[in-house]
Coordinates of C-alpha atoms in Angstrom, one line a residue:
M1 CA 0.0 0.0 0.0
K2 CA 2.8 2.4 0.9
N3 CA 4.4 1.6 -2.5
I4 CA 1.2 2.3 -4.4
T5 CA 0.8 5.6 -2.5
Y6 CA 4.4 6.6 -3.3
I7 CA 3.9 5.8 -7.0
F8 CA 0.7 7.8 -7.1
I9 CA 2.3 10.8 -5.5
V10 CA 5.4 10.7 -7.8
T11 CA 3.1 10.3 -10.8
F12 CA 0.9 13.2 -9.7
L13 CA 3.9 15.5 -9.2
F14 CA 5.4 14.5 -12.6
I15 CA 2.1 15.2 -14.4
S16 CA 1.4 18.4 -12.5
G17 CA 5.0 19.6 -13.1
S18 CA 4.7 18.9 -16.8
C19 CA 1.4 20.8 -16.9
T20 CA 2.9 23.8 -15.2
D21 CA 5.8 23.8 -17.6
N22 CA 3.4 24.2 -20.5
F23 CA 0.8 26.3 -18.7
V24 CA 1.7 29.6 -20.5
E25 CA 1.8 28.0 -23.9
L26 CA -1.5 26.1 -23.4
N27 CA -3.2 29.3 -22.3
E28 CA -2.0 31.5 -25.2
N29 CA -4.6 32.7 -27.8
P30 CA -3.4 31.1 -31.0
S31 CA -4.8 34.1 -33.0
Q32 CA -3.1 36.7 -30.9
I33 CA -0.2 38.7 -32.5
D34 CA 2.8 38.7 -30.2
D35 CA 5.9 40.9 -30.4
E36 CA 7.9 38.3 -32.2
S37 CA 5.3 37.7 -34.9
L38 CA 5.0 41.5 -35.4
K39 CA 8.7 41.5 -36.3
Q40 CA 8.2 39.0 -39.0
D41 CA 8.3 40.7 -42.4
F42 CA 8.9 44.1 -40.6
N43 CA 5.2 44.3 -39.5
N44 CA 6.3 46.1 -36.3
V45 CA 7.5 49.1 -38.3
G46 CA 5.8 48.8 -41.7
A47 CA 2.3 49.5 -40.6
F48 CA 3.3 53.1 -39.8
Y49 CA 4.1 54.0 -43.4
P50 CA 0.8 53.8 -45.4
P51 CA -1.1 56.3 -43.1
M52 CA 1.9 58.7 -43.2
L53 CA 1.9 58.6 -47.0
K54 CA -1.8 59.0 -47.3
N55 CA -1.7 62.1 -45.1
L56 CA 0.6 63.9 -47.5
F57 CA -2.7 65.1 -49.0
G58 CA -5.4 66.7 -46.9
D59 CA -9.1 67.2 -47.5
Q60 CA -11.5 70.0 -48.4
I61 CA -10.3 72.6 -45.9
E62 CA -6.6 72.0 -46.5
H63 CA -6.8 71.9 -50.3
N64 CA -10.1 72.9 -52.0
L65 CA -10.8 75.9 -49.8
S66 CA -7.2 76.9 -49.6
H67 CA -4.5 76.5 -52.3
D68 CA -6.8 74.9 -54.9
S69 CA -8.7 78.2 -54.8
W70 CA -5.7 80.5 -54.3
V71 CA -4.0 79.1 -57.4
R72 CA -7.4 79.0 -59.4
H73 CA -7.6 75.2 -60.0
L74 CA -11.0 74.7 -58.4
A75 CA -13.7 77.0 -57.0
T76 CA -16.6 76.7 -54.7
P77 CA -20.3 77.5 -55.4
T78 CA -21.0 77.4 -51.6
V79 CA -21.5 80.6 -49.6
F80 CA -19.4 79.5 -46.7
V81 CA -19.5 81.7 -43.6
G82 CA -21.7 84.3 -45.4
G83 CA -19.3 84.3 -48.3
I84 CA -16.3 85.6 -46.3
N85 CA -13.7 82.9 -45.9
N86 CA -10.3 81.6 -47.2
T87 CA -11.4 81.9 -50.8
T88 CA -12.1 85.7 -50.4
Y89 CA -8.8 86.2 -48.4
Y90 CA -10.3 86.1 -44.9
I91 CA -8.7 83.3 -42.9
T92 CA -11.4 81.0 -41.6
W93 CA -9.7 77.6 -41.8
N94 CA -6.1 76.7 -41.2
T95 CA -5.7 72.9 -40.5
Y96 CA -2.9 71.5 -42.8
W97 CA -0.4 72.1 -40.0
N98 CA -2.2 69.7 -37.7
R99 CA -2.4 67.0 -40.3
I100 CA 1.3 67.1 -41.1
Y101 CA 2.4 67.1 -37.4
D102 CA -0.2 64.7 -36.1
Q103 CA -0.2 62.2 -39.0
I104 CA 3.3 62.4 -40.3
M105 CA 5.9 64.0 -38.0
S106 CA 4.7 62.3 -34.8
P107 CA 4.4 58.8 -36.2
A108 CA 7.6 59.2 -38.1
A109 CA 9.4 60.0 -34.8
Q110 CA 7.9 56.8 -33.2
V111 CA 8.7 54.5 -36.0
T112 CA 12.2 55.8 -36.3
K113 CA 12.9 54.8 -32.7
V114 CA 11.7 51.3 -33.4
A115 CA 13.5 51.0 -36.7
Q116 CA 16.8 52.2 -35.1
A117 CA 16.4 49.8 -32.2
E118 CA 15.8 46.9 -34.6
D119 CA 18.6 48.0 -36.9
Y120 CA 16.4 48.6 -39.9
P121 CA 18.4 51.5 -41.6
V122 CA 16.2 51.5 -44.8
F123 CA 13.1 52.0 -42.7
V124 CA 14.8 54.8 -40.8
E125 CA 15.6 56.6 -44.0
W126 CA 12.2 56.0 -45.5
A127 CA 10.6 57.7 -42.5
K128 CA 13.0 60.6 -43.0
L129 CA 12.1 60.9 -46.7
I130 CA 8.4 61.0 -45.9
K131 CA 9.0 63.8 -43.4
V132 CA 10.7 65.8 -46.1
L133 CA 7.8 65.1 -48.5
G134 CA 5.3 66.4 -45.9
M135 CA 7.3 69.3 -44.5
H136 CA 8.3 70.7 -47.9
R137 CA 4.6 71.1 -48.6
L138 CA 3.8 72.6 -45.2
T139 CA 6.6 75.2 -45.4
A140 CA 5.0 76.2 -48.8
Y141 CA 2.1 77.4 -46.6
H142 CA 3.7 79.1 -43.7
G143 CA 7.4 79.6 -44.4
P144 CA 9.2 78.9 -41.1
V145 CA 8.1 75.7 -39.4
I146 CA 9.1 73.4 -36.6
Y147 CA 11.4 70.7 -38.0
T148 CA 15.0 70.1 -36.9
K149 CA 13.9 70.7 -33.3
F150 CA 10.6 68.8 -33.5
G151 CA 9.9 67.0 -30.3
Q152 CA 12.1 69.3 -28.2
E153 CA 11.1 71.9 -25.7
P154 CA 10.5 74.6 -26.4
A155 CA 9.2 73.9 -29.9
T156 CA 11.3 76.4 -32.0
Y157 CA 11.0 77.1 -35.7
D158 CA 13.6 76.8 -38.4
S159 CA 14.1 79.8 -40.7
E160 CA 13.6 78.9 -44.3
P161 CA 17.4 78.9 -45.2
V162 CA 18.0 76.5 -42.3
L163 CA 15.0 74.4 -43.3
Y164 CA 16.0 73.9 -47.0
N165 CA 19.6 73.1 -46.1
A166 CA 18.2 70.4 -43.7
F167 CA 16.0 69.1 -46.5
F168 CA 19.0 68.8 -48.9
T169 CA 21.2 67.2 -46.2
Q170 CA 18.6 64.7 -45.3
L171 CA 17.9 63.8 -49.0
D172 CA 21.7 63.1 -49.2
E173 CA 21.4 60.8 -46.2
V174 CA 18.4 58.9 -47.5
Q175 CA 20.0 58.6 -51.0
A176 CA 23.2 57.2 -49.6
V177 CA 21.5 54.4 -47.6
F178 CA 19.1 53.6 -50.5
A179 CA 22.1 53.5 -52.9
A180 CA 23.8 50.9 -50.6
N181 CA 20.6 48.8 -50.4
Q182 CA 19.2 48.8 -53.9
D183 CA 18.2 45.1 -53.7
Y184 CA 16.4 45.5 -50.3
T185 CA 12.9 44.0 -50.3
G186 CA 11.7 44.9 -46.8
L187 CA 9.5 47.8 -47.9
G188 CA 7.5 45.8 -50.4
K189 CA 4.3 44.9 -48.5
F190 CA 3.9 48.5 -47.1
D191 CA 4.7 50.4 -50.3
A192 CA 1.6 50.9 -52.5
S193 CA 3.5 53.4 -54.7
Y194 CA 6.5 51.5 -55.9
G195 CA 6.1 48.0 -54.5
G196 CA 9.3 48.4 -52.4
S197 CA 11.5 49.2 -55.4
I198 CA 14.5 51.2 -53.9
P199 CA 15.6 52.4 -57.4
Q200 CA 12.2 54.0 -57.9
W201 CA 12.4 55.8 -54.6
Q202 CA 15.8 57.0 -55.6
K203 CA 14.4 58.6 -58.7
L204 CA 11.8 60.4 -56.4
I205 CA 14.6 61.6 -54.1
N206 CA 16.4 63.2 -57.0
S207 CA 13.2 64.7 -58.5
V208 CA 12.2 66.2 -55.2
R209 CA 15.7 67.7 -54.9
L210 CA 15.2 69.3 -58.3
R211 CA 11.8 70.7 -57.2
L212 CA 13.3 72.2 -54.1
A213 CA 16.3 73.6 -55.9
M214 CA 14.0 75.4 -58.4
R215 CA 12.1 76.9 -55.5
L216 CA 15.3 78.7 -54.5
S217 CA 16.4 79.7 -58.0
K218 CA 15.7 83.4 -57.4
V219 CA 16.5 83.8 -53.8
D220 CA 19.8 81.8 -53.8
P221 CA 20.8 81.0 -57.4
A222 CA 24.1 79.4 -56.5
L223 CA 22.6 76.9 -54.0
A224 CA 19.7 76.2 -56.4
Q225 CA 22.1 75.5 -59.3
L226 CA 24.3 73.3 -57.1
Q227 CA 21.4 71.2 -55.8
G228 CA 19.7 71.1 -59.2
E229 CA 22.7 69.9 -61.0
K230 CA 23.3 67.3 -58.3
A231 CA 19.8 66.0 -58.8
I232 CA 20.2 65.9 -62.6
S233 CA 23.6 64.2 -62.5
D234 CA 22.8 61.6 -59.9
P235 CA 23.2 58.1 -61.4
A236 CA 19.9 56.9 -59.9
G237 CA 18.1 59.2 -62.4
L238 CA 14.9 61.3 -62.3
I239 CA 11.2 60.5 -62.8
T240 CA 11.2 60.9 -66.6
T241 CA 8.5 58.5 -67.8
N242 CA 4.9 58.0 -66.6
T243 CA 5.7 54.6 -65.4
D244 CA 8.0 56.3 -62.8
N245 CA 5.3 58.6 -61.5
F246 CA 5.0 58.8 -57.7
L247 CA 1.4 58.1 -56.9
I248 CA -0.2 58.0 -53.4
S249 CA -2.6 55.2 -52.9
L250 CA -6.1 56.0 -51.6
Y251 CA -6.0 52.6 -49.8
G252 CA -9.5 51.8 -50.9
G253 CA -10.9 55.2 -50.0
I254 CA -12.8 57.6 -52.2
F255 CA -10.9 60.4 -54.1
P256 CA -11.5 63.4 -51.7
P257 CA -12.3 66.0 -54.4
Y258 CA -14.9 63.5 -55.8
R259 CA -16.6 63.3 -52.5
I260 CA -16.4 67.1 -52.1
S261 CA -17.8 67.7 -55.6
F262 CA -20.4 65.0 -56.0
G263 CA -21.2 64.2 -52.4
W264 CA -21.3 67.7 -50.9
G265 CA -21.5 69.9 -54.0
D266 CA -18.9 72.2 -52.6
T267 CA -16.5 72.4 -55.5
R268 CA -16.6 73.1 -59.3
M269 CA -14.4 73.9 -62.2
S270 CA -12.7 77.3 -61.8
A271 CA -13.2 80.1 -64.2
S272 CA -9.4 80.2 -64.8
M273 CA -9.5 76.5 -65.9
E274 CA -12.4 77.4 -68.3
S275 CA -10.5 80.4 -69.6
I276 CA -7.2 78.6 -70.2
L277 CA -8.4 75.1 -71.3
V278 CA -11.2 76.3 -73.6
G279 CA -9.0 79.1 -75.0
Y280 CA -6.2 76.6 -75.8
K281 CA -8.6 74.0 -77.0
D282 CA -7.0 71.7 -74.5
A283 CA -8.1 68.0 -74.8
R284 CA -7.3 67.5 -71.1
I285 CA -10.4 69.4 -70.2
S286 CA -12.6 66.3 -70.6
K287 CA -10.3 64.3 -68.3
F288 CA -10.4 67.0 -65.7
F289 CA -14.1 68.0 -65.7
D290 CA -17.6 67.0 -66.7
P291 CA -19.6 69.2 -69.0
A292 CA -21.9 71.7 -67.4
T293 CA -25.4 70.4 -66.9
D294 CA -27.0 73.6 -68.2
D295 CA -26.3 74.2 -71.9
T296 CA -27.2 77.9 -71.7
L297 CA -24.1 78.7 -69.6
Y298 CA -21.5 78.8 -72.4
P299 CA -22.9 80.7 -75.5
D300 CA -19.4 82.0 -76.3
H301 CA -17.9 78.5 -76.8
P302 CA -20.6 76.0 -77.6
D303 CA -18.1 73.4 -78.8
F304 CA -16.6 73.3 -75.3
P305 CA -19.6 72.7 -73.0
Y306 CA -17.8 73.6 -69.7
K307 CA -18.4 76.4 -67.2
G308 CA -16.3 77.5 -64.2
I309 CA -16.7 79.7 -61.2
R310 CA -14.5 82.7 -60.5
N311 CA -12.3 82.3 -57.4
G312 CA -13.2 84.9 -54.9
A313 CA -16.6 85.3 -56.6
E314 CA -19.5 87.2 -55.2
L315 CA -22.0 84.4 -54.4
V316 CA -25.6 84.5 -53.2
A317 CA -26.8 81.0 -53.0
K318 CA -25.1 77.6 -53.4
G319 CA -27.8 76.4 -55.8
D320 CA -27.0 79.1 -58.3
R321 CA -23.9 77.4 -59.7
L322 CA -24.4 73.7 -59.1
T323 CA -25.0 73.3 -62.8
Y324 CA -21.5 74.5 -63.6
S325 CA -18.9 71.9 -64.5
N326 CA -18.1 69.3 -61.9
I327 CA -14.8 67.5 -61.7
S328 CA -14.7 64.5 -64.0
S329 CA -17.0 61.7 -62.8
D330 CA -14.2 59.3 -63.8
F331 CA -12.5 60.3 -60.5
E332 CA -15.0 58.0 -58.8
N333 CA -12.9 55.0 -59.7
V334 CA -9.4 56.3 -59.2
E335 CA -7.2 54.5 -56.7
N336 CA -4.4 57.0 -56.1
R337 CA -3.4 60.6 -56.3
R338 CA -0.5 62.2 -58.3
F339 CA 2.3 63.6 -56.1
F340 CA 5.2 63.8 -58.6
T341 CA 5.0 63.1 -62.3
A342 CA 7.4 62.9 -65.3
A343 CA 5.7 65.9 -66.8
E344 CA 6.8 68.0 -63.8
T345 CA 10.4 66.8 -64.1
H346 CA 10.5 67.9 -67.7
F347 CA 9.0 71.3 -66.9
L348 CA 11.6 71.7 -64.2
L349 CA 14.4 70.7 -66.7
A350 CA 13.0 73.2 -69.2
E351 CA 13.3 76.0 -66.7
A352 CA 16.7 74.7 -65.6
A353 CA 17.8 75.0 -69.2
L354 CA 16.7 78.6 -69.3
R355 CA 18.8 79.1 -66.2
G356 CA 21.9 77.4 -67.6
W357 CA 22.1 74.5 -65.3
A358 CA 24.4 71.8 -66.5
G359 CA 22.9 68.6 -67.8
S360 CA 19.4 70.0 -68.2
G361 CA 19.2 69.7 -71.9
N362 CA 17.2 71.9 -74.3
A363 CA 14.4 74.0 -73.0
Q364 CA 12.1 73.5 -76.0
D365 CA 12.6 69.7 -76.0
N366 CA 11.8 69.5 -72.3
Y367 CA 8.8 71.8 -72.5
E368 CA 7.3 69.8 -75.4
M369 CA 8.1 66.5 -73.7
G370 CA 6.4 67.8 -70.5
V371 CA 3.3 68.6 -72.4
S372 CA 3.3 65.3 -74.3
L373 CA 3.8 63.3 -71.1
S374 CA 1.0 65.2 -69.4
F375 CA -1.4 64.4 -72.3
E376 CA -0.3 60.8 -72.1
D377 CA -0.7 60.6 -68.3
W378 CA -4.2 62.1 -68.4
G379 CA -5.3 59.9 -71.4
A380 CA -5.8 62.9 -73.6
G381 CA -4.2 61.6 -76.8
S382 CA -1.5 63.2 -78.8
A383 CA -0.2 66.7 -78.0
A384 CA 1.3 67.3 -81.4
A385 CA -1.3 69.6 -82.9
Y386 CA -1.7 71.4 -79.5
L387 CA 2.0 72.1 -79.3
A388 CA 2.0 73.5 -82.8
D389 CA -0.8 76.0 -82.1
N390 CA 0.6 79.5 -82.2
T391 CA -2.7 81.5 -82.3
S392 CA -5.0 80.3 -79.6
T393 CA -5.0 82.1 -76.3
P394 CA -7.1 82.0 -73.1
I395 CA -10.6 83.5 -73.4
N396 CA -12.3 86.2 -71.3
Y397 CA -14.8 85.0 -68.7
D398 CA -18.4 85.8 -68.2
D399 CA -20.5 84.6 -65.2
P400 CA -24.0 84.2 -66.6
K401 CA -25.5 83.9 -63.1
A402 CA -24.3 87.4 -62.1
S403 CA -25.6 90.6 -63.4
G404 CA -23.5 93.0 -65.4
A405 CA -19.7 92.7 -65.0
V406 CA -19.9 91.0 -61.5
N407 CA -17.4 88.1 -61.4
D408 CA -16.3 88.6 -65.0
F409 CA -12.7 89.1 -66.0
V410 CA -10.6 89.8 -69.1
S411 CA -7.8 87.2 -69.4
R412 CA -4.3 88.6 -68.7
I413 CA -2.7 85.7 -70.7
T414 CA -1.6 86.5 -74.2
S415 CA 0.9 83.6 -74.6
T416 CA 0.2 80.8 -77.0
V417 CA 1.1 77.1 -76.5
A418 CA 3.6 76.8 -79.4
W419 CA 7.3 77.4 -78.4
D420 CA 9.0 80.5 -79.8
E421 CA 12.7 80.1 -79.7
A422 CA 13.1 83.8 -80.6
A423 CA 11.3 84.9 -77.5
D424 CA 13.1 86.1 -74.3
N425 CA 13.4 83.9 -71.3
E426 CA 10.4 85.5 -69.5
A427 CA 8.1 84.6 -72.4
K428 CA 9.5 81.1 -72.5
L429 CA 9.1 80.7 -68.7
E430 CA 5.5 81.9 -69.0
K431 CA 4.8 79.0 -71.4
I432 CA 6.5 76.5 -69.2
I433 CA 4.8 77.5 -65.9
T434 CA 1.4 77.8 -67.5
Q435 CA 1.6 74.2 -68.8
K436 CA 3.0 73.1 -65.5
W437 CA 0.0 74.8 -63.8
I438 CA -2.4 72.9 -66.0
D439 CA -0.7 69.5 -65.4
G440 CA -0.7 70.1 -61.6
Y441 CA -4.4 69.8 -61.4
T442 CA -5.5 67.8 -58.2
N443 CA -1.9 68.3 -56.8
S444 CA -1.8 72.1 -56.7
I445 CA 0.5 73.0 -53.8
E446 CA 3.5 73.2 -56.2
A447 CA 1.4 75.2 -58.7
W448 CA 0.7 77.7 -55.9
V449 CA 4.5 77.8 -55.2
D450 CA 5.3 78.5 -58.8
H451 CA 2.7 81.1 -59.2
R452 CA 4.0 83.1 -56.2
R453 CA 7.6 82.5 -57.3
T454 CA 7.2 83.5 -61.0
D455 CA 3.9 85.3 -61.2
Y456 CA 2.9 82.8 -63.9
P457 CA 0.3 82.0 -65.1
K458 CA -1.1 85.5 -65.3
L459 CA -4.2 84.5 -63.3
P460 CA -7.2 86.8 -62.6
F461 CA -7.3 88.6 -59.2
N462 CA -10.1 87.9 -56.7
Y463 CA -13.3 89.7 -57.5
K464 CA -14.3 89.8 -53.8
N465 CA -11.4 90.6 -51.5
D466 CA -12.2 90.4 -47.8
S467 CA -8.7 90.8 -46.5
N468 CA -8.3 93.2 -43.6
A469 CA -6.0 94.2 -40.8
E470 CA -6.8 91.1 -38.8
W471 CA -5.0 88.6 -41.1
G472 CA -3.3 91.1 -43.5
I473 CA -4.4 93.1 -46.5
I474 CA -4.0 91.8 -50.1
P475 CA -4.1 94.6 -52.7
A476 CA -6.9 94.4 -55.3
D477 CA -4.2 93.5 -57.9
G478 CA -2.4 91.1 -55.7
F479 CA -2.6 87.5 -54.4
L480 CA -2.5 85.8 -51.0
R481 CA 1.2 84.9 -50.4
R482 CA 1.1 82.6 -47.4
Q483 CA -1.0 81.1 -44.6
V484 CA -0.6 82.6 -41.1
F485 CA 0.8 80.5 -38.2
V486 CA -1.9 78.5 -36.6
Q487 CA -3.9 79.9 -33.7
S488 CA -2.8 77.2 -31.2
Q489 CA 0.8 78.1 -31.8
R490 CA 0.1 81.8 -31.5
E491 CA -1.6 81.1 -28.1
N492 CA 0.6 78.4 -26.7
N493 CA 4.0 78.9 -28.2
A494 CA 4.0 82.7 -28.6
A495 CA 7.8 83.2 -28.1
S496 CA 8.7 80.8 -30.8
V497 CA 6.1 82.2 -33.1
A498 CA 7.5 85.7 -32.5
E499 CA 11.0 84.4 -33.5
A500 CA 9.5 82.7 -36.5
T501 CA 7.9 85.9 -37.5
S502 CA 11.2 87.7 -37.4
F503 CA 12.5 85.0 -39.8
L504 CA 9.8 86.1 -42.3
G505 CA 11.1 89.6 -42.5
G506 CA 7.5 90.9 -42.2
P507 CA 4.4 90.4 -40.1
D508 CA 2.7 87.1 -39.6
E509 CA 0.1 88.0 -42.3
I510 CA -1.2 86.6 -45.6
G511 CA 0.5 89.3 -47.6
T512 CA 4.0 88.6 -46.4
R513 CA 6.2 86.9 -49.0
L514 CA 8.1 83.7 -48.2
W515 CA 11.8 83.6 -48.5
W516 CA 11.9 82.3 -52.1
D517 CA 9.0 84.6 -53.2
T518 CA 11.2 87.5 -54.1
G519 CA 9.0 89.3 -56.6
G520 CA 10.5 91.1 -59.6
P521 CA 11.9 89.6 -62.9
N522 CA 12.7 85.9 -63.1
F523 CA 16.0 86.5 -64.9

């Protein structure tokens, strides 16, 4: 009996001990994702990247009611805030700042720490590049921004010279790591733009460098040429074909301007688009916009059934202009947004050639290639006849829903599409930037930069100008130059905002020019 009892006790202890050894394993949820499984295929870092990329673009307030209107790409029929708002130069909305800091800068800081701890240098540099992509857009709004000291206290701003030098240095750093890891495949499942292709990202790096260099071409010509030629000569190349285009996935979401236009009825074709596209008989018009739904709106050009709204128009009721041209209904099915295209590269190279930058090629060849690539990208057919047109010019605009001359304008553009090699550089640049403006449709931040930097295209001024001493006064024959610093910064970071304002060289107002917006001749 004692032996039986002993055997029982030993057996019990053995079994219970074995059960205890496996207790944690047996009680784990087999569907639960643990830290180790997250590390497989870089899931612990990769999930940060798609949301950051998506938030390079904003929504209605950040785009449609801001730079889309200021650069005359799209206009609103809606009488927001009694008709006194951003579009009439009274600052009502100012939210792009929060999007960039909350959805790009903050998560980039988090994922960088993880990637550094795990020794994933390519992911570290990818986050750095995305920060440059976001912040080079935000500085186009405000000028000085918080960047090199982001996350530190106090949150101090960089002047624009410091900021652009930081951009160029960081592009160097990213390019060096990417060049050493061209066969790296770790980005693949998180990269809806290039499928993880490092050589494609390298082309984007060089192309963005060229874009930033051109921004500085008037304020710091030596630095601009140095960086521009560096971008042109880099062996990784530039975005030069439409298969190289950098597109941001919508990740299954709806194209925001489509929702704004068809869902809310808050945006329509601009009068400037009507004037320029109809005047030039531009085949891209049907890819950009739907015809107006009222065939009495365009008696002066019945062969082009499109109608736009003047930016800064005097509006009475939203319903008055809902029959004007909507954005193209084809945008319902798009899966991505254009961020950088081959057409932009060739327009940049055309301007670089005018400025004598080494390796930029011939200005006319690049101009015509830029237009041709734009037509191809938008599915508008051949650009050959269009490029040969040396007579058509933008038309004057009449608003049939307003009495008399209200909202009307006479086009200030007399330039034709066809290249004129005998013209001076200003006339050539006007052609380049006007075509670059057209191609920038749905991605208009850089078009707004170019317009302030060069004064091209020669767009109409606001009909209704509600600027005042609160946010700054824009002259009747002028344009809004920048967005003011956000109110939360003014209230909670006043000392740093005061220093940032001193960097501007003028007041924190909408009429103060940014560093690269020098005014005067372009050459």
